[in-house]
Short mmCIF file of C-alpha atoms in Angstrom, two decimals:
data_model
loop_
_atom_site.label_atom_id
_atom_site.label_comp_id
_atom_site.label_asym_id
_atom_site.label_seq_id
_atom_site.Cartn_x
_atom_site.Cartn_y
_atom_site.Cartn_z
CA UNK V 1 69.70 -69.57 52.59
CA UNK V 2 69.88 -72.97 51.60
CA UNK V 3 65.64 -72.47 50.05
CA UNK V 4 67.04 -68.88 48.09
CA UNK V 5 69.91 -70.39 46.70
CA UNK V 6 67.29 -73.01 45.05
CA UNK V 7 64.63 -70.65 43.90
CA UNK V 8 68.24 -68.94 42.13
CA UNK V 9 69.29 -71.63 41.04
CA UNK V 10 66.20 -72.35 38.72
CA UNK V 11 66.98 -68.54 37.08
CA UNK V 12 69.09 -68.57 33.94
CA UNK V 13 70.87 -65.22 33.95
CA UNK V 14 74.79 -64.99 35.04
CA UNK V 15 73.76 -62.74 38.07
CA UNK V 16 71.26 -64.86 39.36
CA UNK V 17 73.53 -68.05 39.19
CA UNK V 18 75.91 -66.29 41.50
CA UNK V 19 73.67 -64.88 43.79
CA UNK V 20 72.61 -68.97 43.75
CA UNK V 21 75.73 -69.90 44.84
CA UNK V 22 76.46 -67.31 47.85
CA UNK V 23 73.50 -68.12 48.92
CA UNK V 24 74.23 -72.06 49.08
CA UNK V 25 77.64 -71.44 50.92
CA UNK V 26 75.88 -69.10 53.67
CA UNK V 27 73.67 -71.81 54.06
CA UNK V 28 76.40 -74.32 54.40
CA UNK V 29 78.71 -71.39 56.45
CA UNK V 30 75.85 -71.79 59.08
CA UNK V 31 75.12 -74.83 59.25
CA UNK V 32 77.90 -77.43 57.24
CA UNK V 33 75.21 -80.30 58.17
CA UNK V 34 73.20 -78.76 54.95
CA UNK V 35 73.70 -81.66 52.41
CA UNK V 36 71.17 -80.06 49.61
CA UNK V 37 73.28 -77.31 49.76
CA UNK V 38 76.12 -79.18 49.59
CA UNK V 39 74.70 -80.68 46.57
CA UNK V 40 73.36 -77.45 45.33
CA UNK V 41 76.84 -75.64 45.19
CA UNK V 42 78.34 -78.91 43.92
CA UNK V 43 75.49 -78.42 41.01
CA UNK V 44 76.09 -74.95 40.50
CA UNK V 45 80.29 -75.14 40.67
CA UNK V 46 79.67 -77.42 37.66
CA UNK V 47 77.96 -75.36 35.47
CA UNK V 48 80.17 -72.99 35.73
CA UNK V 49 82.92 -75.00 35.19
CA UNK V 50 84.32 -75.09 38.58
CA UNK V 51 85.53 -78.57 38.62
CA UNK V 52 87.14 -79.10 41.99
CA UNK V 53 85.22 -77.09 43.54
CA UNK V 54 82.50 -79.15 42.07
CA UNK V 55 83.93 -82.52 42.85
CA UNK V 56 84.35 -81.47 46.66
CA UNK V 57 80.85 -80.33 47.33
CA UNK V 58 79.07 -83.28 46.18
CA UNK V 59 81.72 -85.77 48.19
CA UNK V 60 80.98 -84.08 51.21
CA UNK V 61 77.12 -84.22 50.53
CA UNK V 62 77.91 -87.94 49.54
CA UNK V 63 79.12 -88.22 53.15
CA UNK V 64 76.43 -86.63 54.80
CA UNK V 65 73.82 -88.82 52.58
CA UNK V 66 75.22 -91.69 50.68
CA UNK V 67 71.79 -92.33 48.99
CA UNK V 68 71.35 -89.09 47.97
CA UNK V 69 71.27 -90.13 44.32
CA UNK V 70 71.02 -86.74 42.03
CA UNK V 71 74.13 -85.92 44.11
CA UNK V 72 76.05 -89.04 43.20
CA UNK V 73 74.93 -88.33 39.53
CA UNK V 74 76.06 -84.88 39.58
CA UNK V 75 79.38 -86.43 40.64
CA UNK V 76 79.98 -88.90 38.11
CA UNK V 77 78.91 -86.55 35.05
CA UNK V 78 82.07 -83.95 36.67
CA UNK V 79 84.68 -86.95 36.71
CA UNK V 80 83.30 -88.25 33.52
CA UNK V 81 83.43 -84.56 31.75
CA UNK V 82 86.86 -83.84 33.48
CA UNK V 83 88.76 -86.84 31.66
CA UNK V 84 88.63 -89.01 35.28
CA UNK V 85 86.40 -92.39 33.99
CA UNK V 86 87.61 -94.64 36.24
CA UNK V 87 86.30 -92.28 39.14
CA UNK V 88 82.64 -91.38 37.60
CA UNK V 89 82.48 -95.50 36.63
CA UNK V 90 82.79 -95.95 40.40
CA UNK V 91 80.70 -93.29 41.50
CA UNK V 92 78.03 -94.59 39.29
CA UNK V 93 78.79 -98.09 40.86
CA UNK V 94 78.04 -96.81 44.54
CA UNK V 95 75.16 -94.98 43.55
CA UNK V 96 74.02 -98.57 42.32
CA UNK V 97 74.96 -99.91 45.45
CA UNK V 98 73.46 -97.39 47.69
CA UNK V 99 70.37 -97.77 45.77
CA UNK V 100 69.57 -101.54 44.17
CA UNK V 101 65.91 -101.14 43.40
CA UNK V 102 66.03 -97.32 41.68
CA UNK V 103 66.48 -97.90 38.10
CA UNK V 104 68.82 -94.88 37.40
CA UNK V 105 71.69 -95.90 38.27
CA UNK V 106 71.80 -98.38 36.16
CA UNK V 107 70.38 -96.70 33.58
CA UNK V 108 73.32 -94.10 33.97
CA UNK V 109 75.76 -96.30 34.18
CA UNK V 110 74.09 -98.03 30.87
CA UNK V 111 74.57 -93.85 29.28
CA UNK V 112 78.14 -93.50 30.74
CA UNK V 113 79.06 -96.95 29.05
CA UNK V 114 77.88 -95.72 25.91
CA UNK V 115 79.21 -92.91 25.70
CA UNK V 116 82.45 -94.68 25.81
CA UNK V 117 81.57 -97.11 23.63
CA UNK V 118 81.93 -100.25 25.96
CA UNK V 119 78.59 -101.37 24.24
CA UNK V 120 78.05 -104.60 25.98
CA UNK V 121 78.25 -103.44 29.31
CA UNK V 122 75.96 -100.54 28.35
CA UNK V 123 73.77 -103.16 27.52
CA UNK V 124 73.80 -105.31 30.66
CA UNK V 125 72.69 -101.84 32.57
CA UNK V 126 70.63 -101.15 30.29
CA UNK V 127 68.75 -104.10 30.17
CA UNK V 128 68.66 -104.09 34.33
CA UNK V 129 67.16 -100.94 34.12
CA UNK V 130 64.35 -101.69 31.87
CA UNK V 131 63.19 -104.82 34.42
CA UNK V 132 63.26 -102.26 37.46
CA UNK V 133 60.99 -99.62 34.67
CA UNK V 134 59.75 -101.46 32.04
CA UNK V 135 57.36 -98.94 31.44
CA UNK V 136 60.46 -96.55 30.71
CA UNK V 137 60.26 -95.64 27.18
CA UNK V 138 63.60 -93.37 27.66
CA UNK V 139 65.02 -96.31 29.18
CA UNK V 140 64.21 -98.69 25.94
CA UNK V 141 64.80 -96.00 23.54
CA UNK V 142 68.91 -96.15 24.94
CA UNK V 143 68.74 -99.93 25.01
CA UNK V 144 67.40 -100.37 21.11
CA UNK V 145 70.05 -97.54 20.34
CA UNK V 146 72.78 -100.08 21.68
CA UNK V 147 71.94 -102.97 20.00
CA UNK V 148 71.94 -100.78 17.14
CA UNK V 149 75.76 -100.36 17.49
CA UNK V 150 75.81 -104.14 18.85
CA UNK V 151 74.53 -105.24 15.36
CA UNK V 152 71.49 -107.00 17.01
CA UNK V 153 68.98 -105.23 14.85
CA UNK V 154 65.42 -107.70 15.74
CA UNK V 155 66.39 -106.96 19.45
CA UNK V 156 67.00 -103.08 18.30
CA UNK V 157 63.68 -102.91 17.44
CA UNK V 158 61.66 -105.10 20.17
CA UNK V 159 63.33 -102.32 22.34
CA UNK V 160 62.63 -99.01 20.03
CA UNK V 161 58.47 -100.25 19.42
CA UNK V 162 57.95 -100.10 23.55
CA UNK V 163 59.76 -97.24 22.95
CA UNK V 164 57.69 -95.65 20.54
CA UNK V 165 54.43 -96.27 22.20
CA UNK V 166 53.94 -92.77 23.15
CA UNK V 167 53.88 -91.99 19.47
CA UNK V 168 55.85 -88.73 20.35
CA UNK V 169 59.26 -89.08 20.04
CA UNK V 170 60.42 -88.20 16.24
CA UNK V 171 64.24 -89.00 17.26
CA UNK V 172 63.00 -92.80 18.42
CA UNK V 173 60.86 -93.40 15.30
CA UNK V 174 64.18 -92.72 13.33
CA UNK V 175 66.39 -95.17 14.75
CA UNK V 176 63.18 -97.91 14.54
CA UNK V 177 63.58 -96.61 10.98
CA UNK V 178 66.50 -97.20 11.07
CA UNK V 179 67.35 -100.52 13.03
CA UNK V 180 64.18 -101.77 10.43
CA UNK V 181 66.57 -100.90 7.23
CA UNK V 182 68.96 -102.74 8.21
CA UNK V 183 67.08 -106.14 8.88
CA UNK V 184 65.72 -104.98 5.47
CA UNK V 185 61.81 -104.11 6.44
CA UNK V 186 61.93 -101.09 4.08
CA UNK V 187 58.53 -101.07 3.89
CA UNK V 188 58.24 -100.79 8.35
CA UNK V 189 61.34 -98.61 7.88
CA UNK V 190 58.99 -95.96 5.57
CA UNK V 191 55.93 -96.83 7.96
CA UNK V 192 58.62 -95.39 11.02
CA UNK V 193 59.81 -92.18 9.48
CA UNK V 194 56.41 -91.24 7.98
CA UNK V 195 55.77 -90.67 11.95
CA UNK V 196 58.97 -89.01 12.19
CA UNK V 197 58.38 -86.45 9.85
CA UNK V 198 54.77 -85.75 10.90
CA UNK V 199 56.20 -85.38 14.35
CA UNK V 200 59.02 -82.96 13.30
CA UNK V 201 58.92 -81.49 9.62
CA UNK V 202 61.56 -79.43 9.27
CA UNK V 203 64.31 -82.14 10.07
CA UNK V 204 65.67 -82.97 7.16
CA UNK V 205 67.74 -86.18 8.72
CA UNK V 206 64.36 -87.77 8.74
CA UNK V 207 63.43 -86.55 5.00
CA UNK V 208 66.58 -88.27 4.13
CA UNK V 209 65.94 -91.10 5.85
CA UNK V 210 62.28 -90.93 4.51
CA UNK V 211 63.59 -91.21 0.92
CA UNK V 212 66.66 -93.86 1.06
CA UNK V 213 64.17 -96.67 2.20
CA UNK V 214 61.37 -95.23 0.30
CA UNK V 215 63.72 -95.78 -2.76
CA UNK V 216 63.79 -99.22 -1.48
CA UNK V 217 60.28 -100.39 -1.62
CA UNK V 218 58.21 -101.50 -5.14
CA UNK V 219 57.51 -97.77 -6.78
CA UNK V 220 58.55 -95.97 -4.39
CA UNK V 221 60.88 -93.86 -6.20
CA UNK V 222 59.12 -90.69 -6.71
CA UNK V 223 58.51 -90.76 -3.13
CA UNK V 224 62.14 -90.93 -2.32
CA UNK V 225 62.70 -87.97 -4.30
CA UNK V 226 59.98 -85.45 -2.86
CA UNK V 227 61.43 -87.34 0.44
CA UNK V 228 65.07 -86.28 -0.64
CA UNK V 229 64.55 -83.51 -1.98
CA UNK V 230 63.00 -82.00 0.81
CA UNK V 231 66.04 -82.74 2.94
CA UNK V 232 68.48 -81.46 0.47
CA UNK V 233 66.60 -77.82 0.46
CA UNK V 234 66.16 -78.12 4.44
CA UNK V 235 70.03 -78.76 5.14
CA UNK V 236 70.76 -76.18 2.28
CA UNK V 237 68.72 -73.48 4.72
CA UNK V 238 70.63 -74.17 7.54
CA UNK V 239 74.52 -74.21 5.87
CA UNK V 240 76.01 -70.94 6.76
CA UNK V 241 78.94 -70.08 4.80
CA UNK V 242 81.40 -68.74 6.90
CA UNK V 243 81.00 -72.05 9.75
CA UNK V 244 82.00 -75.19 9.84
CA UNK V 245 78.64 -76.98 9.02
CA UNK V 246 80.24 -80.86 8.13
CA UNK V 247 77.57 -82.80 9.39
CA UNK V 248 75.43 -80.66 6.45
CA UNK V 249 77.55 -80.97 3.88
CA UNK V 250 78.33 -84.89 4.64
CA UNK V 251 74.10 -84.66 4.70
CA UNK V 252 74.12 -82.73 1.34
CA UNK V 253 76.72 -84.90 -0.03
CA UNK V 254 74.28 -87.95 0.50
CA UNK V 255 71.18 -86.07 -0.53
CA UNK V 256 72.66 -85.41 -3.24
CA UNK V 257 73.79 -88.98 -4.63
CA UNK V 258 70.87 -90.32 -3.75
CA UNK V 259 69.14 -88.14 -6.28
CA UNK V 260 71.28 -89.07 -8.75
CA UNK V 261 73.73 -85.61 -8.60
CA UNK V 262 77.03 -87.38 -8.07
CA UNK V 263 79.42 -84.55 -8.97
CA UNK V 264 77.14 -82.40 -6.43
CA UNK V 265 77.58 -85.21 -3.98
CA UNK V 266 81.01 -84.99 -4.27
CA UNK V 267 81.61 -81.64 -4.43
CA UNK V 268 79.62 -81.62 -1.01
CA UNK V 269 82.11 -84.18 0.78
CA UNK V 270 84.98 -82.50 -0.11
CA UNK V 271 83.42 -79.82 2.45
CA UNK V 272 84.31 -81.99 4.89
CA UNK V 273 87.90 -82.33 6.14
CA UNK V 274 90.11 -85.45 6.71
CA UNK V 275 90.67 -84.78 10.20
CA UNK V 276 85.95 -84.29 10.77
CA UNK V 277 85.98 -87.40 8.33
CA UNK V 278 85.63 -89.98 11.12
CA UNK V 279 82.52 -88.08 12.64
CA UNK V 280 80.24 -88.74 9.45
CA UNK V 281 81.86 -91.57 8.38
CA UNK V 282 79.05 -94.09 7.82
CA UNK V 283 77.37 -91.20 5.82
CA UNK V 284 80.27 -90.00 3.82
CA UNK V 285 81.32 -93.77 2.73
CA UNK V 286 77.33 -94.26 1.42
CA UNK V 287 77.70 -90.78 -0.72
CA UNK V 288 80.83 -92.45 -2.22
CA UNK V 289 79.53 -95.43 -3.12
CA UNK V 290 75.95 -94.37 -4.56
CA UNK V 291 78.13 -91.51 -6.10
CA UNK V 292 80.36 -94.24 -7.90
CA UNK V 293 83.15 -93.25 -5.74
CA UNK V 294 84.22 -95.80 -4.70
CA UNK V 295 88.13 -95.51 -4.79
CA UNK V 296 87.93 -92.51 -2.40
CA UNK V 297 85.49 -94.47 -0.24
CA UNK V 298 88.42 -97.49 -0.08
CA UNK V 299 90.45 -93.94 0.69
CA UNK V 300 88.72 -93.68 4.16
CA UNK V 301 89.16 -96.93 5.44
CA UNK V 302 92.32 -97.24 8.48
CA UNK V 303 92.62 -95.99 11.58
CA UNK V 304 89.50 -93.54 11.35
CA UNK V 305 86.92 -96.75 10.72
CA UNK V 306 88.97 -98.70 14.08
CA UNK V 307 85.14 -98.81 15.76
CA UNK V 308 84.15 -101.75 15.82
CA UNK V 309 80.42 -100.92 15.90
CA UNK V 310 80.97 -98.39 13.10
CA UNK V 311 82.78 -101.71 10.95
CA UNK V 312 78.78 -103.28 11.56
CA UNK V 313 76.81 -100.82 10.53
CA UNK V 314 79.18 -100.16 7.06
CA UNK V 315 79.44 -104.55 6.45
CA UNK V 316 75.28 -104.60 7.04
CA UNK V 317 74.27 -101.04 5.56
CA UNK V 318 72.26 -102.04 2.65
CA UNK V 319 74.07 -99.76 0.86
CA UNK V 320 77.30 -100.69 1.21
CA UNK V 321 77.33 -104.40 0.64
CA UNK V 322 79.54 -103.87 -2.75
CA UNK V 323 82.28 -102.04 -0.93
CA UNK V 324 82.57 -104.03 2.30
CA UNK V 325 83.15 -107.10 -0.26
CA UNK V 326 85.91 -105.23 -1.97
CA UNK V 327 89.40 -106.59 -1.70
CA UNK V 328 90.93 -103.18 -1.29
CA UNK V 329 88.76 -101.79 0.89
CA UNK V 330 89.07 -105.08 2.95
CA UNK V 331 93.44 -104.48 2.29
CA UNK V 332 92.71 -100.85 3.60
CA UNK V 333 90.77 -101.98 6.78
CA UNK V 334 93.30 -104.37 8.61
CA UNK V 335 96.01 -101.76 9.99
CA UNK V 336 92.30 -99.90 11.34
CA UNK V 337 91.76 -104.23 13.18
CA UNK V 338 95.07 -104.18 14.42
CA UNK V 339 94.55 -100.89 16.43
#
């Protein structure tokens, strides 16, 4: 019954997921000591949103076999997704204690801290994971992302270069380019984004980055304009009139601003409501600044910009130096810093 449940669980249809649960339940009814069956039930309940059932089954599996890594990770995710962050953290730490030489526990705890914007703690755990798995490109990529949010741009570059060794991860080259851009290594940033656009030519984000970065190198204006027009066309093709595609409108606001289309940029930015502006704050601030609408950028300051990691990205951004030094912007930021 356990094997049958595992086979059904690999299928995507709702009917087969139900059969997977029934098979796993039959397995534990016949033998309550079947640890993997309890773990499977926990995973299936979690997938279906049955939080308490998932917690019960996964805890049972771990009581029977404390070193069962997958069950620990699944239980921690269930806790995290249900807002039980203390329990999630404790579960990750117990998993690490049970398997101290396995990189995966440190990696998952690092991701947990990063998701909750606890970046110094995330860095510590991901560095430990990297020590245990030095050739793991995924670990190197996530560590590089944390360094970016800590404004440790050279460390980000070093880690992301390791992550890009395989040469097949467009998102990794995008992040590497961003780190290079913040270091003002514009030519290196262009090289990274050219690779990203080769790997994924339909992603407007990569073309937008390439356009922004190419504009900073001597003689790069035509190259930048072509990339930005490509980014704009790809983004516009994805916009759905009856949907709230705020990410696309924020992206288009930046692309239009960089193309010198100030009014079109402001029109796109206006489609992003204030309630969603924090999510796209960096992009909107960049759009306003380039479009010559600093007053609107200043109006965005305050509680919506209260994250230290976001303020680092604003402060160090090659296009936002003037905004950051503006006394009005700084004055508007003060309430945010007191939160």
